[in-house]
Each structure stands twice: as structure tokens, then as C-alpha cells.
mmCIF file of C-alpha atoms in Angstrom:
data_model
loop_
_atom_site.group_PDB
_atom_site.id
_atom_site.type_symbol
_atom_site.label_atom_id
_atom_site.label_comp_id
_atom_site.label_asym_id
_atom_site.label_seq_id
_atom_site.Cartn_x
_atom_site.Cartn_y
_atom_site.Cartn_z
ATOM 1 C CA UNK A 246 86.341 -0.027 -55.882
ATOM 2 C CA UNK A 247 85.087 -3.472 -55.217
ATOM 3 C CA UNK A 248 81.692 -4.509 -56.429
ATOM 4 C CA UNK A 249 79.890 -7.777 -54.951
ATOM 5 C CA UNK A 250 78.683 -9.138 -58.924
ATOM 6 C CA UNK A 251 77.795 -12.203 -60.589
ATOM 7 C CA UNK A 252 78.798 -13.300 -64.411
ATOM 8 C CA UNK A 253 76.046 -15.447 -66.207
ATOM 9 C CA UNK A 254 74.774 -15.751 -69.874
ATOM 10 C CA UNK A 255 71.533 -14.256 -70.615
ATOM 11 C CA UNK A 256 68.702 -15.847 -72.588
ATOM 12 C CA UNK A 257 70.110 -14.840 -75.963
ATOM 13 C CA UNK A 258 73.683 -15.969 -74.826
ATOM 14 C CA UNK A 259 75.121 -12.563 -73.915
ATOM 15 C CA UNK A 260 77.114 -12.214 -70.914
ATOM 16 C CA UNK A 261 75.199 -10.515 -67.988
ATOM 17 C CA UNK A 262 76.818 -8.884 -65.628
ATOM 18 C CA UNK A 263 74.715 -8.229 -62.210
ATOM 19 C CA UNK A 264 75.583 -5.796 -59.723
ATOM 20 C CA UNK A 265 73.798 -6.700 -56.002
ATOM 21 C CA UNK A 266 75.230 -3.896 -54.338
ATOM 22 C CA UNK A 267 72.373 -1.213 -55.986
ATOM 23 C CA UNK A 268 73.107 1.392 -57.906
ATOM 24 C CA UNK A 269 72.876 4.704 -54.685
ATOM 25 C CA UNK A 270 74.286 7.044 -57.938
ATOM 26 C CA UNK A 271 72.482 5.375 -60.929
ATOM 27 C CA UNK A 272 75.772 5.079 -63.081
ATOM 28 C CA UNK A 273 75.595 1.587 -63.587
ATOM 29 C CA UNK A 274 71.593 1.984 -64.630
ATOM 30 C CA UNK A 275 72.967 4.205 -67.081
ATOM 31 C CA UNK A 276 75.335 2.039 -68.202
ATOM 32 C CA UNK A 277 72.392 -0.801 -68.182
ATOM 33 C CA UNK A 278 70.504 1.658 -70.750
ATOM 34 C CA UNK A 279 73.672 2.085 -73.110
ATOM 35 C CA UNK A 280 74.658 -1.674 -73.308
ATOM 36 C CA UNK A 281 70.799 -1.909 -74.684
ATOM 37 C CA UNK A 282 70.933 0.677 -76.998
ATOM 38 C CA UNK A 283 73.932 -0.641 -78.597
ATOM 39 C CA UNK A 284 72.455 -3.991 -78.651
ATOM 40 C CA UNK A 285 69.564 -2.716 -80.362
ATOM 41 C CA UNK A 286 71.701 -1.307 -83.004
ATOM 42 C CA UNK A 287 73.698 -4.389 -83.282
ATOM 43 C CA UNK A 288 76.743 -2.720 -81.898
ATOM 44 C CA UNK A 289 76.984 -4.630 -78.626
ATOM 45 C CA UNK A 290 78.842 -7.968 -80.670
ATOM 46 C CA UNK A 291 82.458 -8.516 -79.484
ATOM 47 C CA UNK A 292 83.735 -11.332 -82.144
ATOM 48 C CA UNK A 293 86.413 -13.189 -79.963
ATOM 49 C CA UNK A 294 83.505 -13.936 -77.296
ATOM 50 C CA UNK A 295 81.461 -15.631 -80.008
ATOM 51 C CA UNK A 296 79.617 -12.528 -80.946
ATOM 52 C CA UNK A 297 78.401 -12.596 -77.610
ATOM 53 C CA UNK A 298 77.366 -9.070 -75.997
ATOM 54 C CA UNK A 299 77.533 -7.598 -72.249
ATOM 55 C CA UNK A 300 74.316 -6.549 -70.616
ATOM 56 C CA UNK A 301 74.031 -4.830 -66.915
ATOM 57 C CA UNK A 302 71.708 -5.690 -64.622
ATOM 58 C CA UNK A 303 71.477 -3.829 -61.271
ATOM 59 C CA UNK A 304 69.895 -5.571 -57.891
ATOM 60 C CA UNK A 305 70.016 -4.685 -54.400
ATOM 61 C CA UNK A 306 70.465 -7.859 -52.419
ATOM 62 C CA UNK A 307 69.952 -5.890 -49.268
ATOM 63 C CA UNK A 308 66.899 -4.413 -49.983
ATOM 64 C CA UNK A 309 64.678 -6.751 -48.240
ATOM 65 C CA UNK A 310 61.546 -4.482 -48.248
ATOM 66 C CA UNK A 311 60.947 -4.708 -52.109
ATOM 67 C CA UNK A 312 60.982 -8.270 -51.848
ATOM 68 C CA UNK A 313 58.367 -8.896 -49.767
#
């Protein structure tokens, strides 16, 4: 399916990947929580991207409520 996303580097240079569509199912929270496990066991390195990593972020740009 389509997802509405951005691609950005995080503070320690690893790609981030944001979702702004929410997360109804929680899939991609889970895959959030596995992208920071591996990265806290140093597993989360790919070598041709400059031993940068991928991290998940999830936000619901419709969700005006939690905002306020």
C-alpha cells in the first residue's frame, strides 16, 4: 500500500524514516522497537550507507487533538 512518509537523518546520522499516516495496527511501532533493539546491539549498521542505520518513527498528522 501507499504510505504518506518522510526520509531525514537523525541526530546520530541514521536515516529516519517517519510514517504520518499513524500506526491504526501498531506494526510499524513494532517495527520502531526492533530497529532500536538492533541499534542497541550494534546490529542496525548497513556499510554501503556509511554505516548509517534506519530508525522508524510513527506520527499522526491528522490527529489534531493531541496537538493542542
Amino acid at each position: 500500500s501507499n504510505q504518506n512518509c518522510q526520509l531525514s537523518l537523525d541526530d546520530s546520522g541514521d536515516f529516519l524514516l517517519t510514517y504520518l499516516d499513524g500506526d491504526r495496527h501498531g506494526i510499524k511501532k513494532k517495527l520502531a522497537k526492533m530497529f532500536k533493539q538492533r541499534k542497541d546491539l550494534g546490529l542496525n549498521r548497513v556499510s554501503w550507507w556509511g554505516n548509517r542505520g534506519v530508525q522508524v518513527e510513527v506520527k499522526d498528522q491528522f490527529d489534531f487533538e493531541s496537538r493542542a
